[in-house]
Coordinates of C-alpha atoms and ligand atoms in Angstrom, one line a residue:
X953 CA -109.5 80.4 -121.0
X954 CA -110.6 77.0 -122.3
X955 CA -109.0 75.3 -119.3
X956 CA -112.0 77.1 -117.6
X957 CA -114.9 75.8 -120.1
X958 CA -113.2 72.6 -119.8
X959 CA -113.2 71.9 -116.3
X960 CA -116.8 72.9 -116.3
X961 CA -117.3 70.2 -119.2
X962 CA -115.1 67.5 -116.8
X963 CA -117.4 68.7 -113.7
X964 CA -120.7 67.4 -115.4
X965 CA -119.0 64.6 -116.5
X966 CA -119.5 65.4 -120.4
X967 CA -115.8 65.6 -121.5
X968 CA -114.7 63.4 -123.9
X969 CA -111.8 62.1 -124.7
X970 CA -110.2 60.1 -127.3
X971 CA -109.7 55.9 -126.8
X972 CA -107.1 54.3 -129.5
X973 CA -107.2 50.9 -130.2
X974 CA -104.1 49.0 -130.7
X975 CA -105.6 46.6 -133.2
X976 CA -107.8 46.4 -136.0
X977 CA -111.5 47.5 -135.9
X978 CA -113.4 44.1 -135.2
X979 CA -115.6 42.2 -132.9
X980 CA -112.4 42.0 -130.5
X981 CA -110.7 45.2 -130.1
X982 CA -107.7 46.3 -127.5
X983 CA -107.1 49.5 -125.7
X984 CA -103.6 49.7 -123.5
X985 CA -102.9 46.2 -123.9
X986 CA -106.6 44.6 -122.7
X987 CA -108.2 43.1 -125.1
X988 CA -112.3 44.5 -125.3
X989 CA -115.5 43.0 -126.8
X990 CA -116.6 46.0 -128.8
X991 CA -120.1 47.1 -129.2
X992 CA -119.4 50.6 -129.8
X993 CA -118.7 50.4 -133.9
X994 CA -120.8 50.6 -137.1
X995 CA -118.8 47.8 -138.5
X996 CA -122.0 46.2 -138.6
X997 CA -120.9 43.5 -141.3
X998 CA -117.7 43.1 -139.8
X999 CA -116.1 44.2 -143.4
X1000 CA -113.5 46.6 -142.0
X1001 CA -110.8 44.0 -141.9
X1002 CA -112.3 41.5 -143.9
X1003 CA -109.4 39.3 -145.8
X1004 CA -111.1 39.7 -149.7
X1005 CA -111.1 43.8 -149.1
X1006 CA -107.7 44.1 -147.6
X1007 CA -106.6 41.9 -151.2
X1008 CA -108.5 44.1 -153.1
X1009 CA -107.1 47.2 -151.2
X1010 CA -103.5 46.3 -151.9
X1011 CA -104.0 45.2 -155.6
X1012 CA -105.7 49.0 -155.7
X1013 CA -102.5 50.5 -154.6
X1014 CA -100.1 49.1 -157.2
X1015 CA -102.3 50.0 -159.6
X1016 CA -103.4 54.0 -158.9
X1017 CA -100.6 54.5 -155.7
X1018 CA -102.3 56.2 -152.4
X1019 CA -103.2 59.7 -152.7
X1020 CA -104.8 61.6 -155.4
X1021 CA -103.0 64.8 -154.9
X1022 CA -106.2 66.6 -156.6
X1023 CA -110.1 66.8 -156.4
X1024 CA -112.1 64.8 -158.6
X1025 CA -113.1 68.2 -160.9
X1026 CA -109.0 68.9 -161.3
X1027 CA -107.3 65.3 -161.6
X1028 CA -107.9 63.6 -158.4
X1029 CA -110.3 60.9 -159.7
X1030 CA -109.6 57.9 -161.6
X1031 CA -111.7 55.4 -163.3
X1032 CA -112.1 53.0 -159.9
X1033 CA -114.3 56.1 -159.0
X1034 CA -116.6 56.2 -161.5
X1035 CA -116.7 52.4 -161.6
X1036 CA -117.9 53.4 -157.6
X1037 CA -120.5 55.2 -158.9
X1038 CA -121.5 53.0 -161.5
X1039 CA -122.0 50.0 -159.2
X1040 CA -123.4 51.9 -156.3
X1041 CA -126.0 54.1 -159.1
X1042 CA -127.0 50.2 -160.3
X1043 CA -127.3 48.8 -156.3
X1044 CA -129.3 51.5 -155.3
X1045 CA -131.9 51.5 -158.8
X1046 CA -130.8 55.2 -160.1
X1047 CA -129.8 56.5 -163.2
X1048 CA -126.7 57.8 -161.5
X1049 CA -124.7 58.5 -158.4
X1050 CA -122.0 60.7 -156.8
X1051 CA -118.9 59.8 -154.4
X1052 CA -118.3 62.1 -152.0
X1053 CA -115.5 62.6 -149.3
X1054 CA -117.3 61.3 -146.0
X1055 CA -121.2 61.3 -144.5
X1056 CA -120.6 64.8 -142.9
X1057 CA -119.1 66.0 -146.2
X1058 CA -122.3 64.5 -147.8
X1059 CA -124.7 66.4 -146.5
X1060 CA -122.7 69.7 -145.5
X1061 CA -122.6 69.7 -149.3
X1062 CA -125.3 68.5 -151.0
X1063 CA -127.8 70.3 -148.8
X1064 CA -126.6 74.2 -149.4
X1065 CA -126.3 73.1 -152.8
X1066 CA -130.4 71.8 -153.6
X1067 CA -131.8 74.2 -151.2
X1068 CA -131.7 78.1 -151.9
X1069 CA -133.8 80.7 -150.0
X1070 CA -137.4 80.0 -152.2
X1071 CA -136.6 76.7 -150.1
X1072 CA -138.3 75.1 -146.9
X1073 CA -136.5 72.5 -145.3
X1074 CA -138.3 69.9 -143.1
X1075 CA -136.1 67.9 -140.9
X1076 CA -136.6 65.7 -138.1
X1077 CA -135.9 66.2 -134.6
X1078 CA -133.2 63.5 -134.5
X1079 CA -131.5 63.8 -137.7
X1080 CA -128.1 63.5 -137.8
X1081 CA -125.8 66.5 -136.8
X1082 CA -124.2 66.6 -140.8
X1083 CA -128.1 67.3 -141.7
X1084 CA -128.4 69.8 -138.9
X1085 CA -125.4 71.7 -140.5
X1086 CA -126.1 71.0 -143.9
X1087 CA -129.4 73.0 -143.4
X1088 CA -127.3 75.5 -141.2
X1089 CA -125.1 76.2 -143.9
X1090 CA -127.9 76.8 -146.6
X1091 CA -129.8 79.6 -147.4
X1092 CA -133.3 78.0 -146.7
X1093 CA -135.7 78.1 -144.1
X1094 CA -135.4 75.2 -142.1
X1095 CA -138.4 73.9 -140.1
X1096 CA -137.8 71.1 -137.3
X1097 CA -140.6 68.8 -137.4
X1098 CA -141.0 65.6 -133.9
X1099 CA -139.2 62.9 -134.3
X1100 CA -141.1 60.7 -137.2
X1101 CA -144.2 62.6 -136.7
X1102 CA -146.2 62.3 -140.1
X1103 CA -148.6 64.9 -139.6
X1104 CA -146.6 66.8 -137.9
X1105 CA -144.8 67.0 -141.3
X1106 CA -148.1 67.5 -143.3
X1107 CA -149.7 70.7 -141.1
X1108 CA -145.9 72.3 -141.2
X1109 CA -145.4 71.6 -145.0
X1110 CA -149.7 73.0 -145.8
X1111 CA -148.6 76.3 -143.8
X1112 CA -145.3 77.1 -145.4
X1113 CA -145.6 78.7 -149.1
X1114 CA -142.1 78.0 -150.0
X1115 CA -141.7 77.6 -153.7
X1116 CA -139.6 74.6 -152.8
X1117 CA -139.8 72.1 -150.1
X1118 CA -137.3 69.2 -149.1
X1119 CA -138.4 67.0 -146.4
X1120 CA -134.9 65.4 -144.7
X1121 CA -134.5 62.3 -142.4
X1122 CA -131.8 59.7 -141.5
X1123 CA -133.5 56.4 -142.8
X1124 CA -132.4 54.6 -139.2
X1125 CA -131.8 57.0 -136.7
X1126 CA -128.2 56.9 -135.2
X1127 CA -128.3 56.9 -131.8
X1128 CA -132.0 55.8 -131.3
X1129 CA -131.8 52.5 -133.8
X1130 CA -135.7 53.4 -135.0
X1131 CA -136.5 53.7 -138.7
X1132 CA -138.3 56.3 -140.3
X1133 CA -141.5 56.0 -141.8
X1134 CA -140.9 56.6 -145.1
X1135 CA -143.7 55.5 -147.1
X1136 CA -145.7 57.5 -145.2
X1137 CA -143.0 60.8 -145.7
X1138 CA -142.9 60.6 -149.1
X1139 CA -146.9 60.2 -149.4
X1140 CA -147.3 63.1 -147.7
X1141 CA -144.8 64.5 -150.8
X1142 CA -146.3 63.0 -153.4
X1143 CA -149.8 64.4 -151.9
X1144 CA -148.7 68.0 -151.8
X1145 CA -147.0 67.8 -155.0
X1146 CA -149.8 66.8 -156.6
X1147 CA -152.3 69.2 -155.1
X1148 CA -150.1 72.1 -154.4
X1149 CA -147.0 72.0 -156.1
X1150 CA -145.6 70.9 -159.5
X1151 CA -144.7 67.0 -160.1
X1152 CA -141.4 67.3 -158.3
X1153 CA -141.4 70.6 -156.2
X1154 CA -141.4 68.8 -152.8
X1155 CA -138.2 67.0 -152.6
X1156 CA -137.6 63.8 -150.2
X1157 CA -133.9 63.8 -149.3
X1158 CA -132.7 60.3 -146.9
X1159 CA -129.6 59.7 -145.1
X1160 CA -129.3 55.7 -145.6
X1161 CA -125.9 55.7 -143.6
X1162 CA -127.3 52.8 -141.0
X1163 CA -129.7 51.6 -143.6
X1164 CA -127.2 51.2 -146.5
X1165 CA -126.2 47.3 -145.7
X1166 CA -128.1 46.7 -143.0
X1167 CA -131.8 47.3 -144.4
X1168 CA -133.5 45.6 -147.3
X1169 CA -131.4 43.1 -147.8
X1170 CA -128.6 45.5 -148.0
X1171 CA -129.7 47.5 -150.5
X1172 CA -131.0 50.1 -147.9
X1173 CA -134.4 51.9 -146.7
X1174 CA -136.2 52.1 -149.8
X1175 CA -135.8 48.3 -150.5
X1176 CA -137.5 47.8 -147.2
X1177 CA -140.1 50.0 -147.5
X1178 CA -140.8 47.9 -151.0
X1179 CA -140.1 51.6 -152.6
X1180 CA -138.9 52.7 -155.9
X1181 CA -136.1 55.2 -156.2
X1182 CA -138.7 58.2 -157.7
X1183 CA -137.5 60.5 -159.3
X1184 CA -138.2 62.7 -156.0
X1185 CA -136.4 61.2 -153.9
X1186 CA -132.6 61.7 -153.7
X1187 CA -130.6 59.0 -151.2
X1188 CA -127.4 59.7 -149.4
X1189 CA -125.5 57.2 -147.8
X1190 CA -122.1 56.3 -146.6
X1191 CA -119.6 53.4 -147.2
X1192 CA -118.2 54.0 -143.5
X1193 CA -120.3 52.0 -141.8
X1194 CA -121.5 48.9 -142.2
X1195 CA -119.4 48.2 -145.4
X1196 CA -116.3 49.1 -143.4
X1197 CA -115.0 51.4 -145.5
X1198 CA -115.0 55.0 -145.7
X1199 CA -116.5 58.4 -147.9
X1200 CA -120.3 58.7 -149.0
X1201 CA -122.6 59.0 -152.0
X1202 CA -125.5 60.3 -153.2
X1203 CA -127.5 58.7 -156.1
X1204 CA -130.7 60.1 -158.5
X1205 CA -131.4 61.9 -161.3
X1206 CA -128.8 62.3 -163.4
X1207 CA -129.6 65.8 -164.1
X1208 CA -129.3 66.2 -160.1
X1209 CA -126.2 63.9 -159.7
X1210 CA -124.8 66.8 -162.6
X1211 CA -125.9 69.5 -160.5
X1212 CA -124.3 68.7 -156.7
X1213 CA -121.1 68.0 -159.1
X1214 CA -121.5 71.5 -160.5
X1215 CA -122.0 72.9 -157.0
X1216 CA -121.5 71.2 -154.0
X1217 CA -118.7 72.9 -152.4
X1218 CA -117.7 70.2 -150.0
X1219 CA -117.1 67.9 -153.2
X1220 CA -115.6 71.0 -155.6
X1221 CA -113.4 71.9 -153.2
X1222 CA -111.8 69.2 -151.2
X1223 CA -109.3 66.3 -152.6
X1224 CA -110.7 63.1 -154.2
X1225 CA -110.9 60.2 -152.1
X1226 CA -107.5 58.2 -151.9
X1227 CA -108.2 54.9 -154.0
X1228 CA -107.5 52.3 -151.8
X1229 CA -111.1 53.6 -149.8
X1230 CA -112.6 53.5 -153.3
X1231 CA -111.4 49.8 -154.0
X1232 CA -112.4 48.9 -150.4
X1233 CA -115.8 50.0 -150.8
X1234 CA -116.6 48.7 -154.5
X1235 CA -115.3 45.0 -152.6
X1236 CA -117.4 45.3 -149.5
X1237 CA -120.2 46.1 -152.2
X1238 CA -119.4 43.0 -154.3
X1239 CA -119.4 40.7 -150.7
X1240 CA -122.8 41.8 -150.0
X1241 CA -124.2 41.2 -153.2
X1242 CA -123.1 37.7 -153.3
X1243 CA -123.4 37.0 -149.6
X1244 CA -127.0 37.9 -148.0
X1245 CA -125.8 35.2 -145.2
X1246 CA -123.7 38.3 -143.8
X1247 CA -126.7 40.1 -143.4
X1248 CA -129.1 37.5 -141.8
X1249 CA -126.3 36.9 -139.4
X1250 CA -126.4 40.5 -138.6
X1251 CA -129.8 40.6 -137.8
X1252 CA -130.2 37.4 -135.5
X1253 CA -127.4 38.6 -133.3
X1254 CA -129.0 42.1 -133.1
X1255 CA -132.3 40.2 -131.9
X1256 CA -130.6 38.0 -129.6
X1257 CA -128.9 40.9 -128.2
X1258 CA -132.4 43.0 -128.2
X1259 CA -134.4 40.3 -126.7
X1260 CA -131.6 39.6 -124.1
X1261 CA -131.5 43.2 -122.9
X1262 CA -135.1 43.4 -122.6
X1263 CA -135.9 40.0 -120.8
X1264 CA -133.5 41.9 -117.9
X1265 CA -135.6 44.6 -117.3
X1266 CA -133.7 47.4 -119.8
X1267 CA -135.5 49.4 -121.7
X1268 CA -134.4 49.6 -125.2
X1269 CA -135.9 52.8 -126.8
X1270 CA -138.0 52.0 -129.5
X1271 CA -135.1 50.5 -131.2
X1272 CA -135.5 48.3 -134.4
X1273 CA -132.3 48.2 -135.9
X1274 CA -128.8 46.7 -134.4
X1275 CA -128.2 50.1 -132.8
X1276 CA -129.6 49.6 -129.7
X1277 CA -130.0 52.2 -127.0
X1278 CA -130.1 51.2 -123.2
X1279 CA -131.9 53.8 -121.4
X1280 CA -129.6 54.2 -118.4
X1281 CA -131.3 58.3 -116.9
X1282 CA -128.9 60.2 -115.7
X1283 CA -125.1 61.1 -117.1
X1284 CA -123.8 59.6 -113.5
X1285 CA -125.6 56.4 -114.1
X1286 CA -124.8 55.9 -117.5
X1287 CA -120.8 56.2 -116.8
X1288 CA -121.5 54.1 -114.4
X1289 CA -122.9 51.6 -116.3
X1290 CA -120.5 52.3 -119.0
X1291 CA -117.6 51.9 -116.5
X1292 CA -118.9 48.6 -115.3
X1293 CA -118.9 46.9 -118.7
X1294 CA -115.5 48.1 -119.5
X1295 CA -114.3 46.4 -116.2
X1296 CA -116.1 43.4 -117.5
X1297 CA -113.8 43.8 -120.9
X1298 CA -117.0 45.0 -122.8
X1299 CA -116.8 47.8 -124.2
X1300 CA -119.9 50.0 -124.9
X1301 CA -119.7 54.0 -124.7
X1302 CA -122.0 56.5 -122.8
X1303 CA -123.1 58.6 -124.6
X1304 CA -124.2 62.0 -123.3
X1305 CA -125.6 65.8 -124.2
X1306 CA -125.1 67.7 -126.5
X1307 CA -124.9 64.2 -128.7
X1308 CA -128.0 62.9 -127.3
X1309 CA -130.9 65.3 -124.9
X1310 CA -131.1 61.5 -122.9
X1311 CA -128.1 60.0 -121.6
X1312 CA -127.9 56.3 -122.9
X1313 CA -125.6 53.2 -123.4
X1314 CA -125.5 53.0 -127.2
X1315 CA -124.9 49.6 -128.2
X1316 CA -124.5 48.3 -131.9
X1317 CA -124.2 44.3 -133.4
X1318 CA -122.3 43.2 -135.8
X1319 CA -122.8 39.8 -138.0
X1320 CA -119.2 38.9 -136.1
X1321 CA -120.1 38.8 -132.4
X1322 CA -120.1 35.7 -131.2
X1323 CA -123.0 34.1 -128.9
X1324 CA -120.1 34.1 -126.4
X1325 CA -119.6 37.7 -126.8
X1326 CA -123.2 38.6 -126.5
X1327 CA -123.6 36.0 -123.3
X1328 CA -121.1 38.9 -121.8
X1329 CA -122.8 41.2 -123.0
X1330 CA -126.3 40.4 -121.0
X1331 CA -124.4 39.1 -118.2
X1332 CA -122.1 42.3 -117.5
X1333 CA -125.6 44.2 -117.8
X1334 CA -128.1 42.1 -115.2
X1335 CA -124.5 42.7 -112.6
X1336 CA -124.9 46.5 -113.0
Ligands
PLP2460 C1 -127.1 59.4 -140.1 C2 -125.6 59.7 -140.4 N1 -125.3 60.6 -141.4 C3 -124.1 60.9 -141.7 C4 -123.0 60.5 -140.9 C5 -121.7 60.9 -141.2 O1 -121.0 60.0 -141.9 P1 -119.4 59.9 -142.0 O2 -119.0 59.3 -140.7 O3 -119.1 59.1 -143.2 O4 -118.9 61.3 -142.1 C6 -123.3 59.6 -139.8 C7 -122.2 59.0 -139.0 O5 -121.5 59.5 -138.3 C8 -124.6 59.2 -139.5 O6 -124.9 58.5 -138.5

């Protein structure tokens, strides 16, 4: 039976399959004994095997051991986690802040939990697939709104009459590298708010997973924007990306924080994260605090990259970020693009529908490529 659906899948050359590095997440990475350049990972500080975390990891382990046998609400937590949420509540200007188990868990949780059925959700086109479900799994009315379309967002928003409304978006998109415009979406909040609505009826919910480290400084989307954290606006973000490590958070209010603890069902009900990831993300937090070198690496390898792949004729989607699409048309082409660079020892992965409606190379910098690595990069591309 699934043999079936999945040589149908294989046909239109949209199975996937699983590749497993035999060495540490990196610039450098090797598959069956070749070693790779790696452009596929959100490592985008090059934190995931950075020497100061791995310390801090192991000094972690003597301290609280490696599982937590519990969730945070029974006995899983200790006080490294609330130390977490401390530093990350302070980094990211709110009166609080909440770890939670990963980025999907994140918003499959929070989402169901803040919006109820006297509640209109407006998400974007492109948000991320853990928003998608989030609003799935919720009893609201969710209403798809283009991709960064601001008054697309204000004629939906004036012709619902929900008594609530949350307005959703990934900060930097995920497999397009854009950013959102989020002055603009939460002036469109405020507007409503203040001509419709009560002072906070019309809530603006971000997914800062890209943004958290990479924009503003590192402090995330709101710090570029030159934004305050307002009391209306409630950001999620993730610690698996670029600060290497791995869960999520969500920080606000501390009335709100209260509430998703109370009721979030992906955070009540699951076990608490083990405390080696909690020490590994409150040390990649420390590095980018003292170290905004990291970051302006980051971003001149991503516009070396960007500039390279355009000045050969590519077509870079609108990106802005170091996730950078390269518009390749059809699944054929892209796998063979994809296949090219991988004979080249670069690796960069297709990806297809249903992740994406346009096939594309998806490639992401890191502050560790080198200019050699990116020279390979451009080259392997101007062959295919
Ligand atoms: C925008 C966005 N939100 C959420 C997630 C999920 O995060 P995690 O991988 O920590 O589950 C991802 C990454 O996959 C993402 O790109």
């Amino acid at each position: 039976m699934f043999s079936e659906r999945l040589k149908i899948l294989k046909e239109k050359g949209l199975l996937r399959e699983i590749k497993d590095r035999s060495s540490p997440q990196g610039p450098k990475i090797r598959f069956d004994n070749r070693e790779y350049i790696n452009f596929s990972s959100n490592d985008y500080l090059g934190l995931s095997s950075h020497p100061y975390i791995i310390d801090k990891v192991k000094k972690s382990l003597d301290a609280y051991g490696s599982g937590t046998a519990a969730s945070r609400l029974l006995s899983g937590g200790s006080t490294i986690h609330k130390e977490l949420e401390d530093k990350i509540a302070l980094f990211k200007g709110t009166e609080s802040a909440l770890v939670l188990n990963s980025g999907y868990a994140a918003n499959t949780g929070i989402i169901p939990a803040i919006a109820d059925e006297d509640t209109a959700i407006f998400s974007d086109e492109l948000n991320h697939a853990s928003i998608i479900d989030g609003c799935r799994l919720s009893k609201a009315k969710t209403i798809i709104y283009r991709h960064k379309d601001v008054s697309h967002i204000e004629e939906l928003i004036g012709k619902d009459n929900a008594k609530r409304k949350i307005v959703i978006t990934d900060t930097v998109f995920s497999m397009d590298g854009d950013i959102a415009p989020l002055r603009d979406i939460y002036n469109i909040c405020l507007r409503w708010n203040s001509e419709h609505g009560t002072p906070n009826s019309t809530l603006l919910y971000i997914d800062d997973a890209h943004g958290t480290g990479v924009l503003g400084n590192g402090r995330g989307a709101l710090s570029h924007f030159d934004m305050k954290p307002e009391p209306s606006i409630i950001q999620m973000g993730t610690f698996s990306k670029a600060l290497g490590s791995f869960g999520a958070f969500v920080a606000g209010r501390r009335d709100f924080i209260e509430w998703i603890l109370n009721t979030a069902r992906s955070f009540i009900f699951s076990t608490a994260l083990p405390p080696g990831v909690i020490a590994a993300s409150m040390a990649a937090l420390e590095l980018i605090e003292g170290d905004t070198e990291l970051i302006q690496r980051l971003w001149s390898n991503r516009d070396k990259v960007a500039h390279g792949i355009k000045n050969i004729g590519y077509d870079i989607m609108g990106s802005e970020t170091p996730i950078i699409p390269v518009r390749t048309g059809t699944v054929e082409n892209t796998l063979r693009v994809s296949g090219h660079l991988y004979e080249k020892g670069i690796y960069a992965p297709a990806i297809r529908p249903p992740t994406v409606k346009e096939p594309r190379i998806r490639i992401t910098v890191t502050a560790a490529h080198t200019d050699e690595d990116i020279d390979r990069l451009i080259e392997a591309l101007r062959e295919v």
